[in-house]
Tab-separated table of C-alpha atoms in Angstrom:
chain	number	residue	atom	x	y	z
A	35	PRO	CA	0.000	0.000	0.000
A	36	ALA	CA	0.929	3.627	-0.358
A	37	ASN	CA	2.373	5.607	2.527
A	38	THR	CA	-0.455	5.347	5.056
A	39	ASN	CA	1.578	4.163	8.019
A	40	THR	CA	2.390	7.400	9.806
A	41	VAL	CA	3.042	6.370	13.383
A	42	VAL	CA	0.803	8.225	15.793
A	43	THR	CA	2.548	9.720	18.807
A	44	PRO	CA	1.252	7.766	21.793
A	45	PRO	CA	-1.515	9.570	23.667
A	46	VAL	CA	-1.438	10.129	27.401
A	47	PRO	CA	-3.028	7.022	28.903
A	48	ALA	CA	-6.266	7.174	30.833
A	49	ASN	CA	-6.385	6.121	34.433
A	50	THR	CA	-7.125	2.466	35.238
A	51	ASN	CA	-8.933	1.524	38.417
A	52	ILE	CA	-8.429	-2.015	39.701
A	53	VAL	CA	-10.302	-3.418	42.692
A	54	VAL	CA	-7.933	-5.034	45.166
A	55	THR	CA	-8.981	-8.171	47.031
A	56	PRO	CA	-7.700	-8.223	50.636
A	57	PRO	CA	-5.184	-9.111	51.850
A	58	VAL	CA	-2.540	-7.528	49.612
A	59	ILE	CA	-0.146	-5.631	51.858
A	60	GLY	CA	-2.719	-5.831	54.608
A	61	ALA	CA	-6.489	-5.912	54.842
A	62	GLY	CA	-6.499	-2.312	56.075
A	63	ALA	CA	-4.664	-1.026	53.023
A	64	ALA	CA	-6.896	-2.973	50.658
A	65	ASP	CA	-10.041	-1.790	52.461
A	66	ASP	CA	-8.860	1.829	52.248
A	67	PHE	CA	-8.134	1.372	48.551
A	68	ASN	CA	-11.487	-0.182	47.693
A	69	ASN	CA	-13.312	2.457	49.741
A	70	ALA	CA	-11.376	5.081	47.793
A	71	LEU	CA	-12.535	3.539	44.511
A	72	LYS	CA	-16.120	3.723	45.753
A	73	ALA	CA	-15.720	7.327	46.881
A	74	GLU	CA	-14.205	8.290	43.514
A	75	ALA	CA	-17.042	6.567	41.634
A	76	GLU	CA	-19.539	8.535	43.736
A	77	GLY	CA	-17.763	11.810	42.998
A	78	ARG	CA	-16.393	12.258	46.524
A	79	LEU	CA	-12.904	13.073	45.307
A	80	THR	CA	-11.651	14.652	48.536
A	81	ASP	CA	-12.522	11.468	50.430
A	82	ALA	CA	-11.040	9.343	47.655
A	83	VAL	CA	-7.720	11.186	47.756
A	84	ALA	CA	-7.484	10.793	51.540
A	85	LEU	CA	-8.227	7.066	51.354
A	86	TYR	CA	-5.826	6.471	48.454
A	87	GLN	CA	-3.161	8.325	50.413
A	88	GLN	CA	-3.758	6.142	53.495
A	89	ALA	CA	-3.403	2.986	51.422
A	90	ALA	CA	-0.365	4.360	49.580
A	91	ASN	CA	1.316	5.150	52.900
A	92	GLN	CA	0.895	1.449	53.734
A	93	ASN	CA	2.921	0.601	50.616
A	94	LEU	CA	0.029	-0.694	48.506
A	95	PRO	CA	1.293	-0.302	44.911
A	96	GLN	CA	-2.158	0.117	43.362
A	97	ALA	CA	-2.856	3.006	45.745
A	98	GLN	CA	0.560	4.527	45.060
A	99	TYR	CA	-0.311	4.405	41.369
A	100	GLN	CA	-3.715	6.002	41.911
A	101	ILE	CA	-2.435	8.871	44.036
A	102	GLY	CA	0.444	9.380	41.627
A	103	TYR	CA	-1.900	9.501	38.661
A	104	MET	CA	-4.178	11.967	40.430
A	105	TYR	CA	-1.210	14.258	41.042
A	106	TYR	CA	-0.251	13.788	37.370
A	107	ALA	CA	-3.713	14.612	36.011
A	108	GLY	CA	-4.777	17.163	38.642
A	109	ASP	CA	-7.774	14.952	39.328
A	110	GLY	CA	-9.261	15.676	42.764
A	111	ILE	CA	-5.970	17.215	43.859
A	112	GLN	CA	-3.755	20.023	42.591
A	113	ARG	CA	-1.479	18.861	39.806
A	114	ASN	CA	2.047	18.274	41.088
A	115	ASP	CA	4.455	16.558	38.704
A	116	PRO	CA	7.253	15.846	41.215
A	117	MET	CA	4.740	14.237	43.600
A	118	ALA	CA	3.254	12.272	40.712
A	119	ALA	CA	6.695	10.978	39.766
A	120	ALA	CA	7.560	10.086	43.367
A	121	TRP	CA	4.415	8.017	43.948
A	122	LEU	CA	4.368	6.412	40.515
A	123	LYS	CA	7.983	5.336	40.959
A	124	LYS	CA	7.157	3.679	44.285
A	125	ALA	CA	4.482	1.612	42.527
A	126	ALA	CA	6.708	0.965	39.505
A	127	ASP	CA	9.546	-0.247	41.723
A	128	GLN	CA	7.106	-2.800	43.137
A	129	GLY	CA	6.485	-4.110	39.618
A	130	LEU	CA	3.089	-2.569	38.849
A	131	ALA	CA	2.983	-2.507	35.047
A	132	GLN	CA	0.747	0.531	34.588
A	133	ALA	CA	2.991	2.532	36.925
A	134	GLN	CA	6.045	1.440	34.946
A	135	MET	CA	4.340	2.647	31.791
A	136	MET	CA	3.513	5.987	33.405
A	137	MET	CA	7.165	6.404	34.394
A	138	GLY	CA	7.929	6.004	30.704
A	139	VAL	CA	5.406	8.744	29.932
A	140	LEU	CA	6.930	11.057	32.560
A	141	TYR	CA	10.495	10.591	31.326
A	142	SER	CA	9.400	11.041	27.726
A	143	ALA	CA	7.677	14.342	28.530
A	144	GLY	CA	10.087	15.505	31.236
A	145	ARG	CA	7.277	15.895	33.771
A	146	GLY	CA	8.429	15.658	37.376
A	147	VAL	CA	11.717	14.123	36.223
A	148	PRO	CA	14.447	15.276	33.831
A	149	GLN	CA	13.512	14.326	30.281
A	150	SER	CA	15.266	11.118	29.242
A	151	PHE	CA	14.137	8.988	26.342
A	152	ALA	CA	16.617	6.309	27.416
A	153	LEU	CA	14.937	5.978	30.831
A	154	SER	CA	11.546	6.239	29.168
A	155	ALA	CA	12.448	3.244	26.982
A	156	GLN	CA	13.658	1.289	30.018
A	157	TRP	CA	10.383	1.796	31.859
A	158	TYR	CA	8.278	1.034	28.786
A	159	THR	CA	10.275	-2.171	28.350
A	160	LYS	CA	9.557	-3.269	31.927
A	161	ALA	CA	5.824	-2.772	31.413
A	162	ALA	CA	5.850	-4.224	27.902
A	163	GLU	CA	7.507	-7.402	29.117
A	164	GLN	CA	4.556	-7.772	31.516
A	165	GLN	CA	2.246	-7.739	28.477
A	166	TYR	CA	1.024	-4.198	29.146
A	167	ALA	CA	-0.319	-3.448	25.683
A	168	GLN	CA	-0.009	0.353	25.563
A	169	ALA	CA	3.595	0.131	26.758
A	170	GLN	CA	4.306	-2.324	23.943
A	171	TYR	CA	2.957	0.212	21.456
A	172	TYR	CA	4.896	3.087	23.013
A	173	LEU	CA	8.113	1.039	22.930
A	174	ALA	CA	7.553	0.191	19.275
A	175	TYR	CA	7.141	3.912	18.589
A	176	LEU	CA	10.529	4.637	20.192
A	177	PHE	CA	12.158	1.989	18.002
A	178	VAL	CA	10.620	3.630	14.920
A	179	VAL	CA	11.840	7.143	15.720
A	180	GLY	CA	15.079	6.108	17.444
A	181	GLN	CA	14.464	7.949	20.717
A	182	GLY	CA	16.180	6.444	23.748
A	183	VAL	CA	17.025	3.359	21.704
A	184	ALA	CA	18.720	2.854	18.368
A	185	ALA	CA	16.175	2.902	15.533
A	186	ASN	CA	15.398	-0.734	14.749
A	187	GLU	CA	12.646	-1.720	12.333
A	188	LYS	CA	12.725	-5.372	13.413
A	189	GLU	CA	12.231	-4.490	17.091
A	190	ALA	CA	9.544	-1.975	16.158
A	191	SER	CA	7.617	-4.619	14.220
A	192	ASN	CA	8.053	-7.138	17.022
A	193	TRP	CA	6.504	-4.793	19.590
A	194	PHE	CA	3.785	-3.549	17.223
A	195	LEU	CA	2.786	-7.179	16.674
A	196	ARG	CA	2.653	-7.920	20.379
A	197	ALA	CA	0.602	-4.782	21.028
A	198	ALA	CA	-1.697	-5.684	18.135
A	199	GLU	CA	-2.266	-9.143	19.584
A	200	ASN	CA	-3.165	-7.437	22.874
A	201	GLY	CA	-5.786	-5.247	21.228
A	202	VAL	CA	-4.110	-1.870	20.506
A	203	VAL	CA	-5.861	-0.655	17.350
A	204	ASP	CA	-3.072	1.707	16.234
A	205	ALA	CA	-0.646	-1.204	16.547
A	206	GLN	CA	-2.942	-3.411	14.456
A	207	HIS	CA	-2.796	-0.782	11.731
A	208	GLN	CA	0.980	-0.453	11.986
A	209	ILE	CA	1.748	-4.169	11.849
A	210	GLY	CA	-0.728	-4.613	9.011
A	211	VAL	CA	1.130	-2.085	6.864
A	212	ARG	CA	4.516	-3.489	7.890
A	213	LEU	CA	3.526	-7.043	6.986
A	214	ALA	CA	2.161	-5.874	3.653
A	215	ARG	CA	5.456	-4.148	2.865
A	216	GLY	CA	7.892	-6.443	4.658
A	217	GLU	CA	9.166	-3.646	6.905
A	218	GLY	CA	11.069	-5.101	9.851
A	219	ILE	CA	9.238	-8.404	9.373
A	220	ASP	CA	8.897	-11.006	6.627
A	221	GLN	CA	6.396	-9.850	4.022
A	222	ASP	CA	3.021	-11.556	4.305
A	223	VAL	CA	0.161	-9.806	2.547
A	224	ILE	CA	-2.435	-12.198	3.956
A	225	GLU	CA	-1.415	-11.477	7.556
A	226	GLY	CA	-1.100	-7.799	6.668
A	227	TYR	CA	-4.647	-7.717	5.344
A	228	LYS	CA	-5.867	-9.599	8.421
A	229	TRP	CA	-4.501	-6.950	10.784
A	230	LEU	CA	-5.736	-4.069	8.627
A	231	ASN	CA	-9.126	-5.753	8.569
A	232	ILE	CA	-9.199	-6.061	12.361
A	233	ALA	CA	-8.172	-2.416	12.828
A	234	SER	CA	-10.786	-1.370	10.254
A	235	PHE	CA	-13.501	-3.138	12.250
A	236	ASN	CA	-12.401	-0.877	15.099
A	237	ASN	CA	-12.974	2.195	12.903
A	238	HIS	CA	-9.318	3.016	12.199
A	239	GLU	CA	-9.476	5.249	9.122
A	240	GLY	CA	-5.814	4.730	8.165
A	241	ALA	CA	-6.311	0.966	8.261
A	242	LYS	CA	-9.407	1.216	6.065
A	243	LYS	CA	-7.457	3.181	3.476
A	244	ALA	CA	-4.462	0.821	3.570
A	245	ARG	CA	-6.737	-2.223	3.321
A	246	GLY	CA	-8.436	-0.753	0.256
A	247	GLU	CA	-5.071	-0.225	-1.424
A	248	LEU	CA	-3.704	-3.643	-0.460
A	249	ILE	CA	-6.676	-5.628	-1.745
A	250	ARG	CA	-5.929	-4.454	-5.270
A	251	HIS	CA	-2.668	-6.460	-5.131
A	252	MET	CA	-4.193	-9.661	-3.751
A	253	SER	CA	-5.894	-12.648	-5.366
A	254	PRO	CA	-9.442	-13.613	-4.314
A	255	GLN	CA	-7.971	-16.690	-2.615
A	256	GLN	CA	-5.589	-14.543	-0.552
A	257	VAL	CA	-8.405	-12.232	0.504
A	258	GLN	CA	-10.561	-15.201	1.493
A	259	GLU	CA	-7.743	-16.654	3.590
A	260	ALA	CA	-7.204	-13.253	5.252
A	261	GLN	CA	-10.914	-13.046	6.060
A	262	THR	CA	-10.787	-16.533	7.581
A	263	ARG	CA	-7.813	-15.555	9.757
A	264	THR	CA	-9.634	-12.383	10.802
A	265	GLY	CA	-12.607	-14.413	11.957
A	266	ASP	CA	-10.335	-16.842	13.813
A	267	PHE	CA	-8.676	-13.965	15.689
A	268	VAL	CA	-11.994	-12.318	16.602
A	269	ARG	CA	-13.432	-15.607	17.889
A	270	GLN	CA	-10.255	-16.246	19.863
A	271	GLN	CA	-10.543	-12.840	21.528
A	272	LYS	CA	-14.172	-13.487	22.490
A	273	ALA	CA	-13.432	-16.933	23.931
A	274	PRO	CA	-13.578	-17.101	27.765
């Protein structure tokens, strides 16, 4: 296909709330955390912040992430990038994947920490290796543009594929185009069409355009096989 594979700069991720089942660090910390989630859902942000802070002070990584993200976004509390970085790092150091990804975001933007694409790549890698899909996409992006890591088309395609398999629509578009062209991965127009098809079902306009261009270079048998693989992937994702 023609040049329709402009890599989109990763967006700032949304917050992710996860209910914690006691005991984690301790029943008290988990109770505080789950009560904070309830307070936040009910719009009682002042109460939520206080409860998250109590749980974070007890070293609960999910609470450290939440309070760090709230400082990052200015959600229920005044935005404070150094405080966001401090709390997110505590959670990241305990292995929480979404906190590791957010450390990558902070180092990439230079918010609360000195800007460092090398450290950003290191944190994205930690989260990506835990199958955190957005981090896999962000890491692929760094390999495309050569920020913090040496530009490497093979590594970029590897991480785009893993993110695509984990449901990141932009990654599905990227790996579809790369497979169609053989960029950083062995050329396979059938697999390329499959991924463009999947991204198109998710309303990705770039994927729709690339799919329309690619189909003109495929036989009816290849298109049929790609459609079969698309259906197999969708059914696999829906399976319990």
